[in-house]
Structures are given as structure tokens and as C-alpha cells.
PDB file of C-alpha atoms (C1' of nucleotides) in Angstrom:
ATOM      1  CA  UNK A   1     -20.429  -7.856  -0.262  1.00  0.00           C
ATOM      2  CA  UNK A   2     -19.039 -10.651   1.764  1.00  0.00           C
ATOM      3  CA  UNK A   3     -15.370 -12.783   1.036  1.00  0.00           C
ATOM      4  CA  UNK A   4     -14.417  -9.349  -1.108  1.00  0.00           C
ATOM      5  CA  UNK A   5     -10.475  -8.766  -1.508  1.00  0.00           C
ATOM      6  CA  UNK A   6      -8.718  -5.860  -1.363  1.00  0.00           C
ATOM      7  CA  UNK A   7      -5.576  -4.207  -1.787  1.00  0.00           C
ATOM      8  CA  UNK A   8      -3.410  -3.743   1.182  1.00  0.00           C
ATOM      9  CA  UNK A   9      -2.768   0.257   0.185  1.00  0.00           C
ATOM     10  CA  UNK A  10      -2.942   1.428   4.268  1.00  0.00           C
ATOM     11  CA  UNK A  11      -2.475  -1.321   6.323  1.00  0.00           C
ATOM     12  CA  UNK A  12      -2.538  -1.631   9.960  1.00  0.00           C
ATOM     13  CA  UNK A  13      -0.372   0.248  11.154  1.00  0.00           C
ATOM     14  CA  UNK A  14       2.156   0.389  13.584  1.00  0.00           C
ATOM     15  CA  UNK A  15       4.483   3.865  15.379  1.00  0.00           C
ATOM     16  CA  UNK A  16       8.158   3.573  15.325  1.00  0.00           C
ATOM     17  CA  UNK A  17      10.229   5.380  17.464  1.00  0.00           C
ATOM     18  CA  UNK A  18      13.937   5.213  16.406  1.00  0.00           C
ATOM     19  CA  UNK A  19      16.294   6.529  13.968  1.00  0.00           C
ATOM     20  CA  UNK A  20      16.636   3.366  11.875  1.00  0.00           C
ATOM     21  CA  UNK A  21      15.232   0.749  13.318  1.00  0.00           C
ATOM     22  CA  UNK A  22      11.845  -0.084  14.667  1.00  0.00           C
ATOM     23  CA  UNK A  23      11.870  -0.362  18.223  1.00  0.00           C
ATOM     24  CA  UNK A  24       9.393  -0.249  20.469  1.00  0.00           C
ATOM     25  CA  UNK A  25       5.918  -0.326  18.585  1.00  0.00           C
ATOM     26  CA  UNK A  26       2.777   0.735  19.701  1.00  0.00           C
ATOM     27  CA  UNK A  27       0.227  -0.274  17.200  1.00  0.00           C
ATOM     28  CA  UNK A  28      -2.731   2.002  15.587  1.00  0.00           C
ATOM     29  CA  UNK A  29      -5.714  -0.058  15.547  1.00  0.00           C
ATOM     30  CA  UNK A  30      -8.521   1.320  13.032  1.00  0.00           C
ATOM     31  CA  UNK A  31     -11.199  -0.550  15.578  1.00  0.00           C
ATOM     32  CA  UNK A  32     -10.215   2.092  18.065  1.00  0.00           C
ATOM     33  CA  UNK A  33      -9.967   4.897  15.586  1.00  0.00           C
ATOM     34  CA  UNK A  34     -13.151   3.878  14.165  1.00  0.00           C
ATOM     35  CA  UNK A  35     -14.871   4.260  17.872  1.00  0.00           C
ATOM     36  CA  UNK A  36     -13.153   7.274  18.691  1.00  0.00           C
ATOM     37  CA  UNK A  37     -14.873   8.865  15.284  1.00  0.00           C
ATOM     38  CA  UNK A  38     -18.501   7.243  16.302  1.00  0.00           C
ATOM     39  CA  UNK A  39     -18.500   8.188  19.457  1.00  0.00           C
ATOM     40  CA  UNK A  40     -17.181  11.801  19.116  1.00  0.00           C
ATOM     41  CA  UNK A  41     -20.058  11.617  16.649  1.00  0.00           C
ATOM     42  CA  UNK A  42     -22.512  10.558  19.464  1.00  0.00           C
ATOM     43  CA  UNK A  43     -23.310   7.750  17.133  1.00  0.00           C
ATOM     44  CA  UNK A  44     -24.493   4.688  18.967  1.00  0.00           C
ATOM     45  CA  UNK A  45     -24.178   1.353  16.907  1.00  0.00           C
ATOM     46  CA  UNK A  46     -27.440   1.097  15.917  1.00  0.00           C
ATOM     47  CA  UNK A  47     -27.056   4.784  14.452  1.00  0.00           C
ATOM     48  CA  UNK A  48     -23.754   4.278  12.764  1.00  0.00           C
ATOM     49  CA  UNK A  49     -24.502   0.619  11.436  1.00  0.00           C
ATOM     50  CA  UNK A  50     -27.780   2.829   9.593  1.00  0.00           C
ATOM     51  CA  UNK A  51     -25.424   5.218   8.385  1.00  0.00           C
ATOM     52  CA  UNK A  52     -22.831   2.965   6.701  1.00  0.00           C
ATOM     53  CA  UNK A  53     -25.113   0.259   5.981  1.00  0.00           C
ATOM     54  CA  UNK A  54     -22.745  -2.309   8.046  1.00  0.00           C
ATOM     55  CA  UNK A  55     -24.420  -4.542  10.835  1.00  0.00           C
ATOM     56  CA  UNK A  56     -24.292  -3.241  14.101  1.00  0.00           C
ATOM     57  CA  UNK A  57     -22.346  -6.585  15.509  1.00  0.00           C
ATOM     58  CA  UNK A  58     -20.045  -6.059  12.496  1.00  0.00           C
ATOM     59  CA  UNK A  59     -19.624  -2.592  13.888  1.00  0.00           C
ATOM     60  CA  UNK A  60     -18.852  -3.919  17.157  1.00  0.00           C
ATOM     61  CA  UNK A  61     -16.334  -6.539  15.978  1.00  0.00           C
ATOM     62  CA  UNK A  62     -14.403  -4.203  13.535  1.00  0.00           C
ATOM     63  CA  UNK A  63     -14.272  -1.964  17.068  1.00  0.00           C
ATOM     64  CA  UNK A  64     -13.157  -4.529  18.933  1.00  0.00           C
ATOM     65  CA  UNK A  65     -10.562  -5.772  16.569  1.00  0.00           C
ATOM     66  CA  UNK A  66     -12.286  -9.066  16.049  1.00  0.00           C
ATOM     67  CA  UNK A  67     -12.670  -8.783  11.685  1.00  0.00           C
ATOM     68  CA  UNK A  68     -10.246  -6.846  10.076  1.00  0.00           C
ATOM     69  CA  UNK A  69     -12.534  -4.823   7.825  1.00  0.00           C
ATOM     70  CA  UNK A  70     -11.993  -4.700   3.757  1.00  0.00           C
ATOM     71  CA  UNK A  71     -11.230  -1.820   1.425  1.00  0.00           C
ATOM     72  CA  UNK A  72     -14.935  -1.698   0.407  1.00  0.00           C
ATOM     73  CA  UNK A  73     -16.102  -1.579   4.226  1.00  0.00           C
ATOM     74  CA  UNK A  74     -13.868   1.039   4.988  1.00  0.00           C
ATOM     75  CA  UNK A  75     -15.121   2.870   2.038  1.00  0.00           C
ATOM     76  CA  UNK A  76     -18.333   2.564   3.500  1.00  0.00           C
ATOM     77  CA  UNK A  77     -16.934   3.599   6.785  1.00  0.00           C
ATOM     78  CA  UNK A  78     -15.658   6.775   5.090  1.00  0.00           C
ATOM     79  CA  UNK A  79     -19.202   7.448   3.270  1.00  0.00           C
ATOM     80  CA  UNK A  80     -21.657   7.090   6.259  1.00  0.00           C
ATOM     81  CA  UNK A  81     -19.882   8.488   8.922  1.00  0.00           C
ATOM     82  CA  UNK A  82     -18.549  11.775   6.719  1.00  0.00           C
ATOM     83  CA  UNK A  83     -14.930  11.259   6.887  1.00  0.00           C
ATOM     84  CA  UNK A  84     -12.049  10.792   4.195  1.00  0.00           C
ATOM     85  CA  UNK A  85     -10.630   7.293   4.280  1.00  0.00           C
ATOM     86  CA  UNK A  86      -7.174   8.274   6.136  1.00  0.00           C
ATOM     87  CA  UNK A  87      -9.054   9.517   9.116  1.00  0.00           C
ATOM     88  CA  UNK A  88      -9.249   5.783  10.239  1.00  0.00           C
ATOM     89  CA  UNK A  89      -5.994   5.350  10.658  1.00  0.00           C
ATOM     90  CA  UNK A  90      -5.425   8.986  12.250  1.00  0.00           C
ATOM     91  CA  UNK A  91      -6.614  10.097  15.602  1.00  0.00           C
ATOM     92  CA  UNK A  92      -9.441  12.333  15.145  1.00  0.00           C
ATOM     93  CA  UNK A  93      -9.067  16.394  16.091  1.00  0.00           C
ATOM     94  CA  UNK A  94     -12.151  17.366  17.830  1.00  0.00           C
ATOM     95  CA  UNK A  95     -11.763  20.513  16.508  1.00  0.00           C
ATOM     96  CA  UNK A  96      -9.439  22.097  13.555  1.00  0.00           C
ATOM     97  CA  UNK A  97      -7.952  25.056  13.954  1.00  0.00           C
ATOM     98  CA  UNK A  98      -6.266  27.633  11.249  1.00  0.00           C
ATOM     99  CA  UNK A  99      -2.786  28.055  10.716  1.00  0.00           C
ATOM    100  CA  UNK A 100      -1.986  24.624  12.028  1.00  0.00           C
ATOM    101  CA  UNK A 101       0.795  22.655  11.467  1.00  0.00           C
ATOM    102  CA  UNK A 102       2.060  19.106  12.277  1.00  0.00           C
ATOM    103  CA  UNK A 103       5.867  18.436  12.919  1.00  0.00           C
ATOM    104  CA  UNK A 104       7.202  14.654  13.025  1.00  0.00           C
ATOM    105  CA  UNK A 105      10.692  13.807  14.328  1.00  0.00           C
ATOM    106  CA  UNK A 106      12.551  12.154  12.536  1.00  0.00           C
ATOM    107  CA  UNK A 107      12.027   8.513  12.964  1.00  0.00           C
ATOM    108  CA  UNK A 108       8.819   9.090  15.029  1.00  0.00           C
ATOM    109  CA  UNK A 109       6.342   8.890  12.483  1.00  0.00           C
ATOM    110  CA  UNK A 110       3.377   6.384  12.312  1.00  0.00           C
ATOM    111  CA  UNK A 111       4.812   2.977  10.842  1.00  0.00           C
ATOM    112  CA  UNK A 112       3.156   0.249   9.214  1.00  0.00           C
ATOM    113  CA  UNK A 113       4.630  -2.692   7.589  1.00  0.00           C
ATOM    114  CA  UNK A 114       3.778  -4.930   4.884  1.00  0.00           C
ATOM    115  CA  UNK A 115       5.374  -7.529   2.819  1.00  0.00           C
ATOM    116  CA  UNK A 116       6.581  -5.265   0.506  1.00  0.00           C
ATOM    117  CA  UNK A 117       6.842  -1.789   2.186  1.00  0.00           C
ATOM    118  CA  UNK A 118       7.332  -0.235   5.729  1.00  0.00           C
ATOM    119  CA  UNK A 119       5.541   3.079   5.765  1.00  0.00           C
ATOM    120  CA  UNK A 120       6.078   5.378   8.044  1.00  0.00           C
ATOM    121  CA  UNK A 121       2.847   8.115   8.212  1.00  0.00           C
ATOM    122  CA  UNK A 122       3.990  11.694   8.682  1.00  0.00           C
ATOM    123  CA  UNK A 123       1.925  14.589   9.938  1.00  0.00           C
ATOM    124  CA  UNK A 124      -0.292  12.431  11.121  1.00  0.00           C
ATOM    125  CA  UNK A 125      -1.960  14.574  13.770  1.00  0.00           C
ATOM    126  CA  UNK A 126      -4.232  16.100  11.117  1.00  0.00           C
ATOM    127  CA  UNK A 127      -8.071  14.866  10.604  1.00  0.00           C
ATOM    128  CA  UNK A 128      -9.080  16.456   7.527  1.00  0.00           C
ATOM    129  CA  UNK A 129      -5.678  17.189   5.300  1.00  0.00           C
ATOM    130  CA  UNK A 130      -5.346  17.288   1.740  1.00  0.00           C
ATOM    131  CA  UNK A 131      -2.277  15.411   1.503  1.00  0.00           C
ATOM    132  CA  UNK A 132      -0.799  12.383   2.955  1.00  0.00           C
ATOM    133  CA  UNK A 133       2.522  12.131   3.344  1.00  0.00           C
ATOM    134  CA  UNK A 134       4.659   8.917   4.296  1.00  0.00           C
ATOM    135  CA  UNK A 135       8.474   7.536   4.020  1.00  0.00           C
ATOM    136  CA  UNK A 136       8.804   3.989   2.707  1.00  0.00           C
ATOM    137  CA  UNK A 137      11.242   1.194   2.923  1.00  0.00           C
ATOM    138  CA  UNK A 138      11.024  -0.579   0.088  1.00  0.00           C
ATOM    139  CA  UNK A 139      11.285  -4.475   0.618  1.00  0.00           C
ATOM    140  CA  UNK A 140       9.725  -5.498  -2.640  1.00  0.00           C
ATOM    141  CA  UNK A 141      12.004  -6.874  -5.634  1.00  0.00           C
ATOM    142  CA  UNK A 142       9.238  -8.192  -8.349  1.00  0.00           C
ATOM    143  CA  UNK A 143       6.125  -7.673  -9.753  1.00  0.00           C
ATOM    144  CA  UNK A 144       5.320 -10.748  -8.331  1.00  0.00           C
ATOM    145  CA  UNK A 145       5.730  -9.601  -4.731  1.00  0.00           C
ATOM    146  CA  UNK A 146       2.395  -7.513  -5.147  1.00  0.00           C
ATOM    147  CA  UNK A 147       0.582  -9.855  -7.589  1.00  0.00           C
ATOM    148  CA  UNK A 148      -1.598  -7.122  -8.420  1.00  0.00           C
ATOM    149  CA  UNK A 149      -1.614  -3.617  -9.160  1.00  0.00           C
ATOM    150  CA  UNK A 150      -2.276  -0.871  -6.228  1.00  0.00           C
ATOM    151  CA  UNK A 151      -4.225   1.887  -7.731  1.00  0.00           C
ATOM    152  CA  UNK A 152      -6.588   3.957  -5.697  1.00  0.00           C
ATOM    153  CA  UNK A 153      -7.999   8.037  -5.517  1.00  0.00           C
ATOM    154  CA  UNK A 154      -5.787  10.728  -6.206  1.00  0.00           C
ATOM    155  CA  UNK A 155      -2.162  11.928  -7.268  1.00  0.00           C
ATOM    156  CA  UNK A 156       1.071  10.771  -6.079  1.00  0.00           C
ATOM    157  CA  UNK A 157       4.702  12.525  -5.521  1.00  0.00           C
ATOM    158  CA  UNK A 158       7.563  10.221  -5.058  1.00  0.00           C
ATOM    159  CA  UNK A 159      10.954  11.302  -4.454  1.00  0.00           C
ATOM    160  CA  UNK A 160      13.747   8.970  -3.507  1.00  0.00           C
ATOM    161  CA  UNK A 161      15.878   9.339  -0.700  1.00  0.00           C
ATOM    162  CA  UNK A 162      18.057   6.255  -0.887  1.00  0.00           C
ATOM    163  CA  UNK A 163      19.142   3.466  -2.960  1.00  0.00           C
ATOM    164  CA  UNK A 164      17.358   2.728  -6.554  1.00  0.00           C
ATOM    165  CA  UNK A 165      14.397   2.059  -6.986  1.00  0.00           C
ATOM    166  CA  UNK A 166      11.869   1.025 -11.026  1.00  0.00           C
ATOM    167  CA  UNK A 167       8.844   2.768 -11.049  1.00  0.00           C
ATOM    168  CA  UNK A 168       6.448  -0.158 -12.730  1.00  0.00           C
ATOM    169  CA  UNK A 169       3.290   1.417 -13.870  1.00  0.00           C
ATOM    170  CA  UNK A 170       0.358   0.023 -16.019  1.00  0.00           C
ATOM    171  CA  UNK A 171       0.828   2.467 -18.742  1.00  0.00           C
ATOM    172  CA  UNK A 172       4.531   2.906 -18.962  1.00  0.00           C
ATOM    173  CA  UNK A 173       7.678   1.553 -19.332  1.00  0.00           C
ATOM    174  CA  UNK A 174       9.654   0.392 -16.070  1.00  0.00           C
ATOM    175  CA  UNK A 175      11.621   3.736 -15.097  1.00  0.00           C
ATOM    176  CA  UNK A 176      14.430   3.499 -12.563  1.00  0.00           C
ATOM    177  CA  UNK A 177      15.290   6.331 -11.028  1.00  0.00           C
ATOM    178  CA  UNK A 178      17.906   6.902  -8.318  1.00  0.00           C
ATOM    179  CA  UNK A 179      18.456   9.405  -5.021  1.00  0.00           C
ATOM    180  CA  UNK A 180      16.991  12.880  -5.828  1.00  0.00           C
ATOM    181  CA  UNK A 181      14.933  11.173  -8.718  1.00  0.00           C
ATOM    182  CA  UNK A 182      11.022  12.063  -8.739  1.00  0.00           C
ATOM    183  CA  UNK A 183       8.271  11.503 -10.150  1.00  0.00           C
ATOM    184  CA  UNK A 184       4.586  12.948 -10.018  1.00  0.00           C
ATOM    185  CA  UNK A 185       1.600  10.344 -11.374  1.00  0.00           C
ATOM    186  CA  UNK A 186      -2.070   9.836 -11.051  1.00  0.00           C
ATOM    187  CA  UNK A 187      -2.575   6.973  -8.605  1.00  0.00           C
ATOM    188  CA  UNK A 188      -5.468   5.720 -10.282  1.00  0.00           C
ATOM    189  CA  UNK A 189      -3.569   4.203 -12.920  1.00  0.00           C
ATOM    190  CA  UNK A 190      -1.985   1.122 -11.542  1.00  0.00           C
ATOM    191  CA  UNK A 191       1.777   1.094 -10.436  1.00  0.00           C
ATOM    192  CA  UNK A 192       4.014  -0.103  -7.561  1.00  0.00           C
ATOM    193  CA  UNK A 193       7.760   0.129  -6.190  1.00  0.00           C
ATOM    194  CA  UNK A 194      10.642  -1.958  -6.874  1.00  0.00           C
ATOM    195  CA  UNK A 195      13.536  -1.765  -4.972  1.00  0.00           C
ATOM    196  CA  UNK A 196      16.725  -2.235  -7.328  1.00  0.00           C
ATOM    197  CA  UNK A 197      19.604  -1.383  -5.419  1.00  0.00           C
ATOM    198  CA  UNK A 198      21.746  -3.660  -3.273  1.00  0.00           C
ATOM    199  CA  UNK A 199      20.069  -1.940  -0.535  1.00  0.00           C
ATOM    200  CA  UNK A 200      16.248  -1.783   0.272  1.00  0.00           C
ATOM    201  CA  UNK A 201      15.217   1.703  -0.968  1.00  0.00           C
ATOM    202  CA  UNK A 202      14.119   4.686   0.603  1.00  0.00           C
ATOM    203  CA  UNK A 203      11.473   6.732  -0.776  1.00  0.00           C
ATOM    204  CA  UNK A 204       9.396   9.359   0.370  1.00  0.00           C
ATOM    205  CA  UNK A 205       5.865   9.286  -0.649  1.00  0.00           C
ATOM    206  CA  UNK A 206       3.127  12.379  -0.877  1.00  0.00           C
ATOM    207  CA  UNK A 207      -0.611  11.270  -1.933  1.00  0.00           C
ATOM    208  CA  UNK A 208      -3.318  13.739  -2.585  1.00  0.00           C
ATOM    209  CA  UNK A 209      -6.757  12.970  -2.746  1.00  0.00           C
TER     210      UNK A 209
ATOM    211  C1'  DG B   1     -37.422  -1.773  32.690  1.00  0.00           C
ATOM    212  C1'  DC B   2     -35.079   0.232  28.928  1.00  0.00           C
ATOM    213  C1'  DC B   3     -31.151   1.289  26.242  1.00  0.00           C
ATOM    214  C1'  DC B   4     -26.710   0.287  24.784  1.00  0.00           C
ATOM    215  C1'  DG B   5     -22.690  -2.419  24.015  1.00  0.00           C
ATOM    216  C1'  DT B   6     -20.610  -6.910  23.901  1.00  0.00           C
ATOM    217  C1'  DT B   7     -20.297 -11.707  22.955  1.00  0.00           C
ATOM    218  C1'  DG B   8     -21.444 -16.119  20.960  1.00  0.00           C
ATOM    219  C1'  DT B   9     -23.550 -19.070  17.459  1.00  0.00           C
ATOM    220  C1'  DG B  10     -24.987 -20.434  13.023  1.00  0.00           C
ATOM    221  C1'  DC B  11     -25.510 -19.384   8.435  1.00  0.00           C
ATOM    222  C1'  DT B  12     -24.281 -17.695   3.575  1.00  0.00           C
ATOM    223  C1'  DA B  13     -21.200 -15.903   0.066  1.00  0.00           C
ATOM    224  C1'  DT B  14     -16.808 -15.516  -1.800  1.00  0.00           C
ATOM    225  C1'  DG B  15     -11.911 -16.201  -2.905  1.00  0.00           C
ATOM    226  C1'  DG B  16      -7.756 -18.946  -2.624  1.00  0.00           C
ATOM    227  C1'  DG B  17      -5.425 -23.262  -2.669  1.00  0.00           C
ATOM    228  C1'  DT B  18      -5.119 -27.997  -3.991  1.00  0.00           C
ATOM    229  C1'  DC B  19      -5.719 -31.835  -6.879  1.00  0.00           C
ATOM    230  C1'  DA B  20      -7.251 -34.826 -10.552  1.00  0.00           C
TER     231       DA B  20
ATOM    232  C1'  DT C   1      -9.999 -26.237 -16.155  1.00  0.00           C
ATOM    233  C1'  DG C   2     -13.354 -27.606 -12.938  1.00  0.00           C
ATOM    234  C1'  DA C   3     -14.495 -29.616  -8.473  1.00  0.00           C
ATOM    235  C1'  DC C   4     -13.737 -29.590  -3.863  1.00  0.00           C
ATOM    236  C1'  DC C   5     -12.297 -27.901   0.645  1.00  0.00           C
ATOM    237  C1'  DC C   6     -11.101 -24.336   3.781  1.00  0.00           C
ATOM    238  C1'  DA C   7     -10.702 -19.652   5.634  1.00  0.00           C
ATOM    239  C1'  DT C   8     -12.723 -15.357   6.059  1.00  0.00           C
ATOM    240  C1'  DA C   9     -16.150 -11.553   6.024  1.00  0.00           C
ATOM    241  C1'  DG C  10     -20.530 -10.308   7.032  1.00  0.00           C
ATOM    242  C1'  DC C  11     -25.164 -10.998   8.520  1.00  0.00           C
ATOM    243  C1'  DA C  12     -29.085 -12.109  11.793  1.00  0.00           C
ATOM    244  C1'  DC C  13     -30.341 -13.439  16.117  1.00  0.00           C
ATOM    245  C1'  DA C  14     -30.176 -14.278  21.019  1.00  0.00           C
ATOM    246  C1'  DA C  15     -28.335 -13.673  25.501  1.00  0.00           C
ATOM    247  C1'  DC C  16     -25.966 -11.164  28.892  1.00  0.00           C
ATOM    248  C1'  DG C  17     -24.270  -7.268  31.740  1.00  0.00           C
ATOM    249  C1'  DG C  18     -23.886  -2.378  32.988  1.00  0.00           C
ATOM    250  C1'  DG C  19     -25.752   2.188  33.512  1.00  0.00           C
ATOM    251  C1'  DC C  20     -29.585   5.231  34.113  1.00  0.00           C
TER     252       DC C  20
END
DNA sequence: GCCCGTTGTGCTATGGGTCA
DNA sequence: TGACCCATAGCACAACGGGC
């Protein structure tokens, strides 16, 4: 319950708007994404902290940015308020449509960085899509720079796009593999991304749940 | 006055870091 | 390795303000 860990798999995140670089960055809190969901829901507090079994001050802090909420809160998040985990850190559609399609600039897609990655979230105007898409920078050089295996839900295409990058995986070998390289692996087991070229790496990154 | 949302305080549980 | 300390998450509770 309380003091619990968690992976960083989708941290907060952050919208680039260059080429190459990050420039101006507007950041994507899941506090407001979190309220925009609730309260399209016409959930009050009270309603939504019955729902997902969270108090209704935690609620309110997690809204207002206050606690950064864990991987097992947001799972909770997810459960009691019907949504799939991404939709925190996407705004919400009030209403899907058929036929629809999402088209990101290049450069201009949600980014988010970590320690060992910077993301950048494509298509990220849908709610409810099967597939998550996202271009990485690879920073990371070790193992160590994780100290833990990611693993979560799902299946996972990588291709890269620049540089060289070793595939480390709990079951397998290291594999390096270089621009056009790809790979296709159930997330569940655990892996991460080296980078082993000069330069940082480039990957791009599709995750279905 | 009631409902709702926000804020502040104090407490507990847990994990990480440090040190002997 | 175990003890200790600290930071953090989460909870309950109370108080306050705004809107109806």
C-alpha cells in the first residue's frame, strides 16, 4: 500500500516542439489528466476516491500535483475509473469517432525524459487505442543505469532508427542490433535498451496492450 | 445550510541510504 | 547483515472558502 516502488515505464511527461532538440516544453501533468477524466465522468471526489479505493485528499493531491502517484495507484486509477493506463497521460476524447486517425509532426510529439530514455509519445490524441507508439533517445549505457528490469502488459515492436543499440532481456542473450534492425517481444518478460554506439540511439518503440 | 473542493496537520508504513 | 535515520506515499481528520 503505502512507501511502494515502481518502475518509471511512463513518466511524466513533457511536449517537444523541435526537430532535434527540445525546446520549448510544456509539460503533461497526469494530476490534470486525471481531473479532466473524473470530471468528464461527473465523478466528484468522494465518488471517484469509492471507485478506486484511494482517499479522497489523496485524490485531491495527485490532482493538484502535490504526490506523484505510484505504478500501483495508477493501476488503481485505471481500474475504478474504467480507463486503460495510457489514458492518464493522454488528453481524454469526449467522444470517439470511426475512421479516425492521429498525425504527429515530426518532432512534435509528446516528450518525456528520464535518466535513461527521452520518449517522445506519438498519436497521442487517441483515448482508447490499441497501440502506443513512441520514439526514444536512448541515454542509457549499462544494466546498471536501470537497476532493475522494466517489464509490464503487453507486446513490444522496436525498430531502430539510429545508432546501435543491445537488446538485454531476462531470457536471452544480449542482441545488438543496428539501423533497420527489429525486434518483436512480449513485454512482460523483463528487458531494457542499451545504447552502444558512439552516439545515443534512436529507436522507435510500438507497445500493445 | 449544504455540498464540494482544497489545504494543512499528524500519523503509519515502507524503502533506500548509511554505518558499525 | 542488521540497526538506524530519513524521505515519501497514503490515510484520516479538521478547517476553510465558494457556489447554489
Amino acid at each position: 500500500m503505502s512507501g511502494q516502488k515502481s518502475v518509471d515505464v511512463y513518466p511524466s511527461m513533457v511536449i517537444a516542439d523541435s526537430q532535434d532538440n527540445v525546446k520549448a516544453i510544456e509539460k503533461i501533468t497526469i494530476g490534470a489528466q486525471l481531473k479532466a477524466i473524473r470530471t468528464n465522468n461527473k465523478l466528484t471526489l468522494e465518488e471517484a476516491s469509492k471507485r478506486t479505493g484511494l482517499a479522497r485528499s489523496t485524490l485531491s493531491k495527485i490532482e493538484n500535483e502535490q504526490i506523484s502517484p505510484t505504478f500501483t495507484v495508477m493501476q488503481k486509477l485505471a481500474t475504478g475509473l474504467d480507463i486503460e493506463l495510457p489514458q492518464l497521460f493522454t488528453k481524454p476524447e469526449k467522444k470517439q469517432a470511426t475512421g479516425r486517425r492521429d498525425i504527429t509532426l515530426s518532432g512534435s510529439g509528446k516528450s518525456h525524459v528520464t535518466s535513461t530514455y527521452e520518449h517522445e509519445l506519438l498519436a497521442t490524441q487517441f483515448s482508447n487505442k490499441k497501440m502506443m507508439p513512441y520514439k526514444s533517445r536512448v541515454y542509457a549505457r549499462s544494466f546498471e543505469d536501470f537497476g532493475e528490469w522494466v517489464r509490464h502488459e503487453g507486446e513490444e515492436f522496436l525498430l531502430v532508427l539510429e545508432g546501435e543499440i543491445q537488446l538485454l532481456t531476462e531470457f536471452y542473450e544480449a542482441t545488438t542490433l543496428k539501423k533497420g534492425d527489429n525486434v518483436y517481444y512480449d513485454a512482460t518478460m523483463g528487458h531494457l535498451v542499451i545504447s552502444v554506439s558512439e552516439e545515443d540511439a534512436v529507436i522507435l518503440w510500438v507497445t500493445a496492450s
